[in-house]
PDB file of C-alpha atoms in Angstrom:
ATOM      1  CA  MET F   1    -117.161 -16.456 175.190  1.00 46.00           C
ATOM      2  CA  THR F   2    -119.473 -15.633 178.091  1.00 47.00           C
ATOM      3  CA  ILE F   3    -121.119 -12.215 177.984  1.00 49.00           C
ATOM      4  CA  GLY F   4    -123.471 -12.399 180.966  1.00 53.00           C
ATOM      5  CA  ILE F   5    -126.685 -11.307 179.261  1.00 59.00           C
ATOM      6  CA  LYS F   6    -129.434 -10.104 181.578  1.00 62.00           C
ATOM      7  CA  GLU F   7    -132.993 -11.364 181.285  1.00 72.00           C
ATOM      8  CA  HIS F   8    -135.432  -8.902 179.738  1.00 76.00           C
ATOM      9  CA  PRO F   9    -138.102  -7.771 182.243  1.00 69.00           C
ATOM     10  CA  ASP F  10    -140.916  -8.100 179.668  1.00 75.00           C
ATOM     11  CA  ALA F  11    -140.196 -11.736 178.844  1.00 75.00           C
ATOM     12  CA  GLU F  12    -143.881 -12.638 178.334  1.00 86.00           C
ATOM     13  CA  VAL F  13    -144.761  -9.904 175.867  1.00 91.00           C
ATOM     14  CA  GLN F  14    -144.701 -12.425 172.974  1.00 94.00           C
ATOM     15  CA  LYS F  15    -146.690 -15.143 174.742  1.00 92.00           C
ATOM     16  CA  ASN F  16    -149.860 -14.722 172.645  1.00 92.00           C
ATOM     17  CA  ARG F  17    -148.081 -14.521 169.298  1.00 93.00           C
ATOM     18  CA  VAL F  18    -149.232 -17.288 166.927  1.00 90.00           C
ATOM     19  CA  LEU F  19    -148.010 -18.343 163.494  1.00 90.00           C
ATOM     20  CA  THR F  20    -149.973 -20.910 161.508  1.00 85.00           C
ATOM     21  CA  LEU F  21    -148.670 -23.685 159.300  1.00 82.00           C
ATOM     22  CA  ASP F  22    -149.696 -21.615 156.281  1.00 86.00           C
ATOM     23  CA  ASP F  23    -147.553 -18.742 157.562  1.00 90.00           C
ATOM     24  CA  TRP F  24    -144.510 -21.023 157.593  1.00 89.00           C
ATOM     25  CA  GLN F  25    -145.338 -22.443 154.160  1.00 88.00           C
ATOM     26  CA  ASP F  26    -145.630 -18.904 152.806  1.00 93.00           C
ATOM     27  CA  LYS F  27    -142.148 -18.028 154.056  1.00 94.00           C
ATOM     28  CA  TRP F  28    -140.704 -20.668 151.733  1.00 93.00           C
ATOM     29  CA  VAL F  29    -142.938 -19.695 148.825  1.00 96.00           C
ATOM     30  CA  THR F  30    -142.073 -15.992 149.137  1.00 97.00           C
ATOM     31  CA  ARG F  31    -138.426 -16.779 149.982  1.00 95.00           C
ATOM     32  CA  HIS F  32    -138.502 -15.120 153.376  1.00 92.00           C
ATOM     33  CA  ILE F  33    -135.989 -17.647 154.677  1.00 93.00           C
ATOM     34  CA  ALA F  34    -133.267 -15.496 156.201  1.00 90.00           C
ATOM     35  CA  PHE F  35    -133.231 -18.072 158.998  1.00 90.00           C
ATOM     36  CA  HIS F  36    -131.399 -20.443 156.628  1.00 92.00           C
ATOM     37  CA  GLN F  37    -127.634 -20.274 157.023  1.00 93.00           C
ATOM     38  CA  GLU F  38    -125.881 -21.246 153.800  1.00 92.00           C
ATOM     39  CA  GLN F  39    -122.569 -21.979 155.515  1.00 93.00           C
ATOM     40  CA  GLY F  40    -124.100 -23.762 158.483  1.00 94.00           C
ATOM     41  CA  HIS F  41    -124.064 -22.641 162.077  1.00 96.00           C
ATOM     42  CA  GLN F  42    -120.637 -21.634 163.338  1.00 95.00           C
ATOM     43  CA  LEU F  43    -121.355 -22.523 166.966  1.00 97.00           C
ATOM     44  CA  LEU F  44    -122.168 -26.097 165.953  1.00 97.00           C
ATOM     45  CA  LYS F  45    -118.996 -26.251 163.899  1.00 96.00           C
ATOM     46  CA  LYS F  46    -116.963 -24.978 166.858  1.00 97.00           C
ATOM     47  CA  HIS F  47    -118.485 -27.407 169.368  1.00 97.00           C
ATOM     48  CA  PHE F  48    -118.949 -30.343 166.994  1.00 96.00           C
ATOM     49  CA  ASP F  49    -116.455 -32.637 168.708  1.00 92.00           C
ATOM     50  CA  THR F  50    -117.873 -31.841 172.159  1.00 91.00           C
ATOM     51  CA  PHE F  51    -121.311 -32.691 170.846  1.00 96.00           C
ATOM     52  CA  LEU F  52    -120.313 -36.025 169.287  1.00 96.00           C
ATOM     53  CA  LYS F  53    -117.855 -37.111 171.991  1.00 94.00           C
ATOM     54  CA  GLY F  54    -116.007 -39.277 169.471  1.00 93.00           C
ATOM     55  CA  GLN F  55    -118.967 -41.623 169.053  1.00 95.00           C
ATOM     56  CA  SER F  56    -119.969 -43.208 165.768  1.00 92.00           C
ATOM     57  CA  GLY F  57    -123.225 -44.499 164.317  1.00 92.00           C
ATOM     58  CA  LEU F  58    -125.419 -42.012 166.169  1.00 94.00           C
ATOM     59  CA  ARG F  59    -129.021 -41.131 165.349  1.00 91.00           C
ATOM     60  CA  VAL F  60    -129.265 -37.355 165.029  1.00 93.00           C
ATOM     61  CA  PHE F  61    -132.544 -35.438 164.976  1.00 91.00           C
ATOM     62  CA  PHE F  62    -133.158 -32.058 163.361  1.00 91.00           C
ATOM     63  CA  PRO F  63    -136.551 -30.623 164.411  1.00 89.00           C
ATOM     64  CA  LEU F  64    -137.939 -28.081 161.939  1.00 89.00           C
ATOM     65  CA  CYS F  65    -134.904 -28.788 159.782  1.00 89.00           C
ATOM     66  CA  GLY F  66    -135.566 -26.685 156.686  1.00 90.00           C
ATOM     67  CA  LYS F  67    -132.667 -27.346 154.327  1.00 93.00           C
ATOM     68  CA  ALA F  68    -129.955 -27.081 156.970  1.00 93.00           C
ATOM     69  CA  ILE F  69    -126.558 -27.932 155.514  1.00 94.00           C
ATOM     70  CA  GLU F  70    -125.489 -29.195 158.938  1.00 95.00           C
ATOM     71  CA  MET F  71    -127.448 -32.387 158.234  1.00 92.00           C
ATOM     72  CA  LYS F  72    -124.793 -33.339 155.701  1.00 90.00           C
ATOM     73  CA  TRP F  73    -122.022 -32.730 158.244  1.00 94.00           C
ATOM     74  CA  PHE F  74    -123.394 -35.566 160.370  1.00 93.00           C
ATOM     75  CA  ALA F  75    -124.222 -37.927 157.501  1.00 89.00           C
ATOM     76  CA  ASP F  76    -120.740 -37.480 156.025  1.00 88.00           C
ATOM     77  CA  ARG F  77    -119.340 -38.754 159.344  1.00 91.00           C
ATOM     78  CA  GLY F  78    -121.458 -41.880 159.247  1.00 88.00           C
ATOM     79  CA  HIS F  79    -124.356 -40.819 161.450  1.00 91.00           C
ATOM     80  CA  THR F  80    -128.046 -41.305 160.612  1.00 88.00           C
ATOM     81  CA  VAL F  81    -129.953 -38.047 160.216  1.00 89.00           C
ATOM     82  CA  VAL F  82    -133.707 -37.627 160.674  1.00 86.00           C
ATOM     83  CA  GLY F  83    -135.399 -34.298 160.011  1.00 85.00           C
ATOM     84  CA  VAL F  84    -138.930 -33.021 160.388  1.00 85.00           C
ATOM     85  CA  GLU F  85    -140.127 -30.134 158.219  1.00 85.00           C
ATOM     86  CA  ILE F  86    -143.466 -28.754 157.014  1.00 83.00           C
ATOM     87  CA  SER F  87    -142.236 -27.376 153.684  1.00 87.00           C
ATOM     88  CA  GLU F  88    -141.610 -29.734 150.786  1.00 86.00           C
ATOM     89  CA  ILE F  89    -139.809 -26.830 149.145  1.00 91.00           C
ATOM     90  CA  GLY F  90    -137.181 -26.864 151.874  1.00 91.00           C
ATOM     91  CA  ILE F  91    -136.789 -30.645 151.792  1.00 88.00           C
ATOM     92  CA  ARG F  92    -136.467 -30.842 148.016  1.00 90.00           C
ATOM     93  CA  GLU F  93    -134.047 -27.920 147.913  1.00 93.00           C
ATOM     94  CA  PHE F  94    -131.821 -29.675 150.428  1.00 90.00           C
ATOM     95  CA  PHE F  95    -131.594 -32.776 148.243  1.00 88.00           C
ATOM     96  CA  ALA F  96    -131.044 -30.727 145.087  1.00 93.00           C
ATOM     97  CA  GLU F  97    -128.350 -28.510 146.630  1.00 94.00           C
ATOM     98  CA  GLN F  98    -126.525 -31.513 148.131  1.00 90.00           C
ATOM     99  CA  ASN F  99    -126.893 -33.500 144.893  1.00 89.00           C
ATOM    100  CA  LEU F 100    -128.661 -36.378 146.618  1.00 85.00           C
ATOM    101  CA  SER F 101    -131.128 -38.815 145.068  1.00 86.00           C
ATOM    102  CA  TYR F 102    -134.036 -39.793 147.275  1.00 84.00           C
ATOM    103  CA  THR F 103    -137.203 -41.820 147.506  1.00 84.00           C
ATOM    104  CA  GLU F 104    -140.569 -40.469 148.567  1.00 84.00           C
ATOM    105  CA  GLU F 105    -143.568 -42.249 150.038  1.00 82.00           C
ATOM    106  CA  PRO F 106    -146.648 -41.425 152.112  1.00 80.00           C
ATOM    107  CA  LEU F 107    -146.529 -41.911 155.855  1.00 73.00           C
ATOM    108  CA  THR F 108    -149.714 -43.856 156.399  1.00 73.00           C
ATOM    109  CA  GLU F 109    -149.651 -43.476 160.187  1.00 69.00           C
ATOM    110  CA  ILE F 110    -150.191 -39.694 159.966  1.00 69.00           C
ATOM    111  CA  ALA F 111    -152.560 -38.296 157.324  1.00 70.00           C
ATOM    112  CA  GLY F 112    -150.881 -35.970 154.835  1.00 72.00           C
ATOM    113  CA  ALA F 113    -147.344 -36.752 155.958  1.00 76.00           C
ATOM    114  CA  LYS F 114    -144.575 -38.097 153.719  1.00 80.00           C
ATOM    115  CA  VAL F 115    -141.203 -39.703 154.223  1.00 81.00           C
ATOM    116  CA  PHE F 116    -138.200 -38.783 152.068  1.00 83.00           C
ATOM    117  CA  LYS F 117    -135.196 -41.110 152.300  1.00 84.00           C
ATOM    118  CA  VAL F 118    -131.629 -41.228 151.028  1.00 84.00           C
ATOM    119  CA  CYS F 119    -130.373 -44.803 151.491  1.00 71.00           C
ATOM    120  CA  THR F 120    -129.880 -45.134 155.249  1.00 56.00           C
ATOM    121  CA  ASP F 121    -128.166 -41.816 155.924  1.00 63.00           C
ATOM    122  CA  TYR F 122    -131.081 -39.393 155.779  1.00 62.00           C
ATOM    123  CA  GLU F 123    -134.747 -39.681 156.602  1.00 61.00           C
ATOM    124  CA  PHE F 124    -137.083 -36.702 156.335  1.00 55.00           C
ATOM    125  CA  PHE F 125    -140.626 -36.573 157.599  1.00 56.00           C
ATOM    126  CA  ARG F 126    -142.696 -34.083 155.646  1.00 53.00           C
ATOM    127  CA  GLU F 127    -144.506 -33.192 158.823  1.00 43.00           C
ATOM    128  CA  HIS F 128    -144.019 -30.593 161.480  1.00 39.00           C
ATOM    129  CA  PHE F 129    -144.076 -30.382 165.244  1.00 36.00           C
ATOM    130  CA  LEU F 130    -146.555 -27.579 164.754  1.00 35.00           C
ATOM    131  CA  ILE F 131    -149.040 -29.989 163.183  1.00 35.00           C
ATOM    132  CA  LEU F 132    -149.007 -32.061 166.354  1.00 34.00           C
ATOM    133  CA  LEU F 133    -149.101 -28.989 168.529  1.00 33.00           C
ATOM    134  CA  GLN F 134    -152.037 -27.420 166.712  1.00 34.00           C
ATOM    135  CA  HIS F 135    -154.152 -30.430 165.759  1.00 32.00           C
ATOM    136  CA  PHE F 136    -153.718 -32.580 168.854  1.00 32.00           C
ATOM    137  CA  ARG F 137    -154.745 -30.269 171.656  1.00 34.00           C
ATOM    138  CA  PRO F 138    -155.001 -31.718 175.178  1.00 34.00           C
ATOM    139  CA  SER F 139    -158.770 -32.217 174.872  1.00 34.00           C
ATOM    140  CA  GLN F 140    -158.333 -34.213 171.662  1.00 35.00           C
ATOM    141  CA  ILE F 141    -155.513 -36.275 173.113  1.00 33.00           C
ATOM    142  CA  LYS F 142    -157.659 -37.168 176.132  1.00 37.00           C
ATOM    143  CA  ARG F 143    -160.748 -37.896 174.056  1.00 35.00           C
ATOM    144  CA  ASN F 144    -158.838 -40.172 171.652  1.00 39.00           C
ATOM    145  CA  ASN F 145    -156.685 -41.760 174.363  1.00 39.00           C
ATOM    146  CA  LEU F 146    -153.531 -40.476 172.667  1.00 37.00           C
ATOM    147  CA  SER F 147    -150.303 -38.934 173.855  1.00 40.00           C
ATOM    148  CA  LEU F 148    -147.739 -36.897 171.966  1.00 41.00           C
ATOM    149  CA  PRO F 149    -145.086 -39.623 172.304  1.00 43.00           C
ATOM    150  CA  SER F 150    -147.551 -42.236 171.056  1.00 44.00           C
ATOM    151  CA  LEU F 151    -148.235 -40.153 167.944  1.00 48.00           C
ATOM    152  CA  TRP F 152    -144.545 -40.149 167.121  1.00 50.00           C
ATOM    153  CA  SER F 153    -144.249 -43.864 167.846  1.00 48.00           C
ATOM    154  CA  ARG F 154    -146.993 -44.430 165.282  1.00 53.00           C
ATOM    155  CA  ALA F 155    -144.718 -42.771 162.739  1.00 57.00           C
ATOM    156  CA  ASN F 156    -141.790 -44.982 163.822  1.00 61.00           C
ATOM    157  CA  ILE F 157    -139.574 -41.957 164.203  1.00 73.00           C
ATOM    158  CA  GLY F 158    -137.647 -43.713 166.959  1.00 81.00           C
ATOM    159  CA  LYS F 159    -135.366 -42.220 169.598  1.00 90.00           C
ATOM    160  CA  PHE F 160    -132.177 -40.214 169.223  1.00 93.00           C
ATOM    161  CA  ASP F 161    -128.684 -39.929 170.615  1.00 97.00           C
ATOM    162  CA  ARG F 162    -128.294 -36.311 169.532  1.00 97.00           C
ATOM    163  CA  ILE F 163    -130.631 -33.422 168.778  1.00 97.00           C
ATOM    164  CA  TRP F 164    -129.461 -30.217 167.113  1.00 97.00           C
ATOM    165  CA  ASP F 165    -132.025 -27.466 167.711  1.00 97.00           C
ATOM    166  CA  ARG F 166    -130.894 -24.203 166.171  1.00 95.00           C
ATOM    167  CA  GLY F 167    -134.196 -22.790 164.949  1.00 92.00           C
ATOM    168  CA  ALA F 168    -136.982 -24.966 166.344  1.00 93.00           C
ATOM    169  CA  LEU F 169    -137.664 -23.978 169.953  1.00 95.00           C
ATOM    170  CA  VAL F 170    -137.263 -20.315 168.977  1.00 96.00           C
ATOM    171  CA  ALA F 171    -139.784 -20.803 166.139  1.00 93.00           C
ATOM    172  CA  VAL F 172    -142.514 -22.684 168.008  1.00 90.00           C
ATOM    173  CA  ASN F 173    -145.357 -20.467 169.162  1.00 91.00           C
ATOM    174  CA  PRO F 174    -144.631 -19.470 172.785  1.00 93.00           C
ATOM    175  CA  GLY F 175    -147.905 -21.007 173.956  1.00 91.00           C
ATOM    176  CA  ASP F 176    -146.835 -24.376 172.536  1.00 90.00           C
ATOM    177  CA  ARG F 177    -143.421 -24.654 174.188  1.00 93.00           C
ATOM    178  CA  ASP F 178    -144.524 -27.003 176.967  1.00 92.00           C
ATOM    179  CA  ARG F 179    -145.823 -29.517 174.451  1.00 88.00           C
ATOM    180  CA  TYR F 180    -142.759 -29.070 172.284  1.00 90.00           C
ATOM    181  CA  ALA F 181    -140.523 -29.872 175.260  1.00 94.00           C
ATOM    182  CA  ASP F 182    -142.620 -32.968 176.043  1.00 89.00           C
ATOM    183  CA  ILE F 183    -142.099 -34.256 172.502  1.00 88.00           C
ATOM    184  CA  ILE F 184    -138.374 -33.565 172.529  1.00 92.00           C
ATOM    185  CA  LEU F 185    -137.889 -35.306 175.878  1.00 94.00           C
ATOM    186  CA  SER F 186    -139.852 -38.328 174.652  1.00 89.00           C
ATOM    187  CA  LEU F 187    -137.445 -38.738 171.707  1.00 90.00           C
ATOM    188  CA  LEU F 188    -134.202 -38.827 173.697  1.00 95.00           C
ATOM    189  CA  ARG F 189    -132.209 -41.998 174.257  1.00 96.00           C
ATOM    190  CA  LYS F 190    -130.219 -42.748 177.391  1.00 96.00           C
ATOM    191  CA  GLY F 191    -126.942 -40.827 177.313  1.00 96.00           C
ATOM    192  CA  TYR F 192    -128.303 -38.182 174.940  1.00 98.00           C
ATOM    193  CA  HIS F 193    -126.808 -34.813 174.069  1.00 98.00           C
ATOM    194  CA  TYR F 194    -129.280 -32.076 173.108  1.00 98.00           C
ATOM    195  CA  LEU F 195    -127.598 -28.986 171.683  1.00 98.00           C
ATOM    196  CA  LEU F 196    -129.876 -25.965 171.686  1.00 98.00           C
ATOM    197  CA  VAL F 197    -129.572 -22.348 170.550  1.00 98.00           C
ATOM    198  CA  VAL F 198    -131.810 -19.701 172.118  1.00 97.00           C
ATOM    199  CA  LEU F 199    -131.908 -15.990 171.430  1.00 96.00           C
ATOM    200  CA  SER F 200    -131.777 -12.902 173.582  1.00 94.00           C
ATOM    201  CA  TYR F 201    -133.092  -9.545 172.390  1.00 95.00           C
ATOM    202  CA  ASP F 202    -135.666  -6.951 173.403  1.00 95.00           C
ATOM    203  CA  PRO F 203    -139.016  -8.717 172.765  1.00 95.00           C
ATOM    204  CA  THR F 204    -140.925  -5.434 173.034  1.00 95.00           C
ATOM    205  CA  LYS F 205    -139.310  -4.344 169.765  1.00 95.00           C
ATOM    206  CA  HIS F 206    -139.800  -7.498 167.700  1.00 95.00           C
ATOM    207  CA  THR F 207    -142.845  -9.761 167.784  1.00 94.00           C
ATOM    208  CA  GLY F 208    -141.024 -12.828 166.527  1.00 94.00           C
ATOM    209  CA  PRO F 209    -140.284 -15.323 165.211  1.00 95.00           C
ATOM    210  CA  PRO F 210    -137.621 -16.047 166.083  1.00 96.00           C
ATOM    211  CA  PHE F 211    -138.833 -15.687 169.642  1.00 96.00           C
ATOM    212  CA  TYR F 212    -137.005 -14.621 172.750  1.00 96.00           C
ATOM    213  CA  VAL F 213    -136.599 -17.556 175.157  1.00 95.00           C
ATOM    214  CA  PRO F 214    -135.417 -16.465 178.619  1.00 93.00           C
ATOM    215  CA  ASP F 215    -133.202 -18.694 180.726  1.00 92.00           C
ATOM    216  CA  ALA F 216    -135.923 -19.035 183.351  1.00 92.00           C
ATOM    217  CA  GLU F 217    -138.302 -20.586 180.836  1.00 94.00           C
ATOM    218  CA  LEU F 218    -135.612 -22.882 179.479  1.00 95.00           C
ATOM    219  CA  LYS F 219    -135.043 -24.169 183.004  1.00 96.00           C
ATOM    220  CA  LYS F 220    -138.800 -24.631 183.476  1.00 96.00           C
ATOM    221  CA  LEU F 221    -139.071 -26.633 180.257  1.00 97.00           C
ATOM    222  CA  PHE F 222    -136.051 -28.883 180.678  1.00 98.00           C
ATOM    223  CA  GLY F 223    -134.422 -28.284 184.052  1.00 97.00           C
ATOM    224  CA  THR F 224    -136.139 -31.057 185.973  1.00 96.00           C
ATOM    225  CA  LYS F 225    -134.929 -33.792 183.611  1.00 96.00           C
ATOM    226  CA  CYS F 226    -131.789 -32.347 182.049  1.00 98.00           C
ATOM    227  CA  ASN F 227    -128.456 -30.999 183.150  1.00 98.00           C
ATOM    228  CA  MET F 228    -128.052 -27.649 181.414  1.00 97.00           C
ATOM    229  CA  GLN F 229    -124.723 -26.075 180.523  1.00 96.00           C
ATOM    230  CA  CYS F 230    -124.344 -22.800 178.651  1.00 96.00           C
ATOM    231  CA  LEU F 231    -121.371 -23.440 176.365  1.00 96.00           C
ATOM    232  CA  GLU F 232    -121.193 -20.011 174.790  1.00 95.00           C
ATOM    233  CA  GLU F 233    -122.913 -16.653 174.350  1.00 95.00           C
ATOM    234  CA  VAL F 234    -122.129 -14.640 171.229  1.00 96.00           C
ATOM    235  CA  ASP F 235    -123.116 -11.293 169.780  1.00 96.00           C
ATOM    236  CA  ALA F 236    -125.014 -12.208 166.596  1.00 95.00           C
ATOM    237  CA  LEU F 237    -126.462  -8.799 165.677  1.00 96.00           C
ATOM    238  CA  GLU F 238    -126.836  -8.334 161.910  1.00 95.00           C
ATOM    239  CA  GLU F 239    -128.231  -5.522 159.804  1.00 95.00           C
ATOM    240  CA  ARG F 240    -131.489  -7.427 159.276  1.00 94.00           C
ATOM    241  CA  HIS F 241    -131.979  -7.548 163.040  1.00 95.00           C
ATOM    242  CA  LYS F 242    -131.561  -3.794 163.242  1.00 96.00           C
ATOM    243  CA  THR F 243    -134.466  -3.392 160.803  1.00 95.00           C
ATOM    244  CA  TRP F 244    -136.635  -5.079 163.443  1.00 94.00           C
ATOM    245  CA  GLY F 245    -135.826  -2.199 165.774  1.00 94.00           C
ATOM    246  CA  VAL F 246    -133.565  -4.184 168.120  1.00 95.00           C
ATOM    247  CA  ASP F 247    -130.151  -2.891 169.118  1.00 93.00           C
ATOM    248  CA  TYR F 248    -128.775  -6.146 170.544  1.00 94.00           C
ATOM    249  CA  PHE F 249    -129.155  -9.771 169.527  1.00 96.00           C
ATOM    250  CA  PHE F 250    -127.311 -12.612 171.232  1.00 96.00           C
ATOM    251  CA  GLU F 251    -127.193 -16.343 170.615  1.00 96.00           C
ATOM    252  CA  LYS F 252    -126.789 -18.647 173.605  1.00 96.00           C
ATOM    253  CA  LEU F 253    -125.674 -22.239 173.053  1.00 97.00           C
ATOM    254  CA  TYR F 254    -126.823 -24.789 175.638  1.00 97.00           C
ATOM    255  CA  LEU F 255    -125.840 -28.416 176.006  1.00 97.00           C
ATOM    256  CA  LEU F 256    -128.524 -30.507 177.710  1.00 98.00           C
ATOM    257  CA  THR F 257    -127.628 -33.948 179.030  1.00 98.00           C
ATOM    258  CA  GLU F 258    -129.290 -36.633 181.108  1.00 96.00           C
ATOM    259  CA  LYS F 259    -129.544 -36.108 184.860  1.00 95.00           C
TER     260      LYS F 259
END
């Protein structure tokens, strides 16, 4: 369904909003995880076949994965799933809730990171895009002769055929979106499909996260390298959103493919 949502005139009101890694850890500790959807995301379920295009043996990436049940949807169909998440609570809860045994080991290439694996179907990096975004600022990258893609190559995260981004871009601090986009683009294989959900609401009434991402910024981040198709726009307003003071809340599903 296409609704034709207009861009909000105060799109940059959230641009200086910053959450730290500790803030995200605290959300799991205090159970402020309303962003988790126990039944999985209905737009992904609806467009699943379009996303996969009948292909098998794909590598699928979940940035800022939490304990998303959708990871099991892909693994159950024979695809390899890789997730990145800061909270060990979220990772361990996923395995417990899906009744999966796993191994755990340190990731020596990145200090403090861990890898959780389930045979060959799942691979979780106890790490977070936000760690890269906050601890490898441009000055540090230049001084140490590093690049964001090279940091990920050190972790052997590889490249991906599919990326499902339901709560990552909208969670990254607005000032870090350019670097986030650079990382995402560096992880994509030829012929990729990147399925992305962004949100539309009045950003003057809610500071975020999740953050408002206008279409114009989405085009700035990805438009030069990706074809962008809006598959659907849906009214997703819930009672919890109304407590933020907003009176409309839309989800917009984009499919990004190689130009």
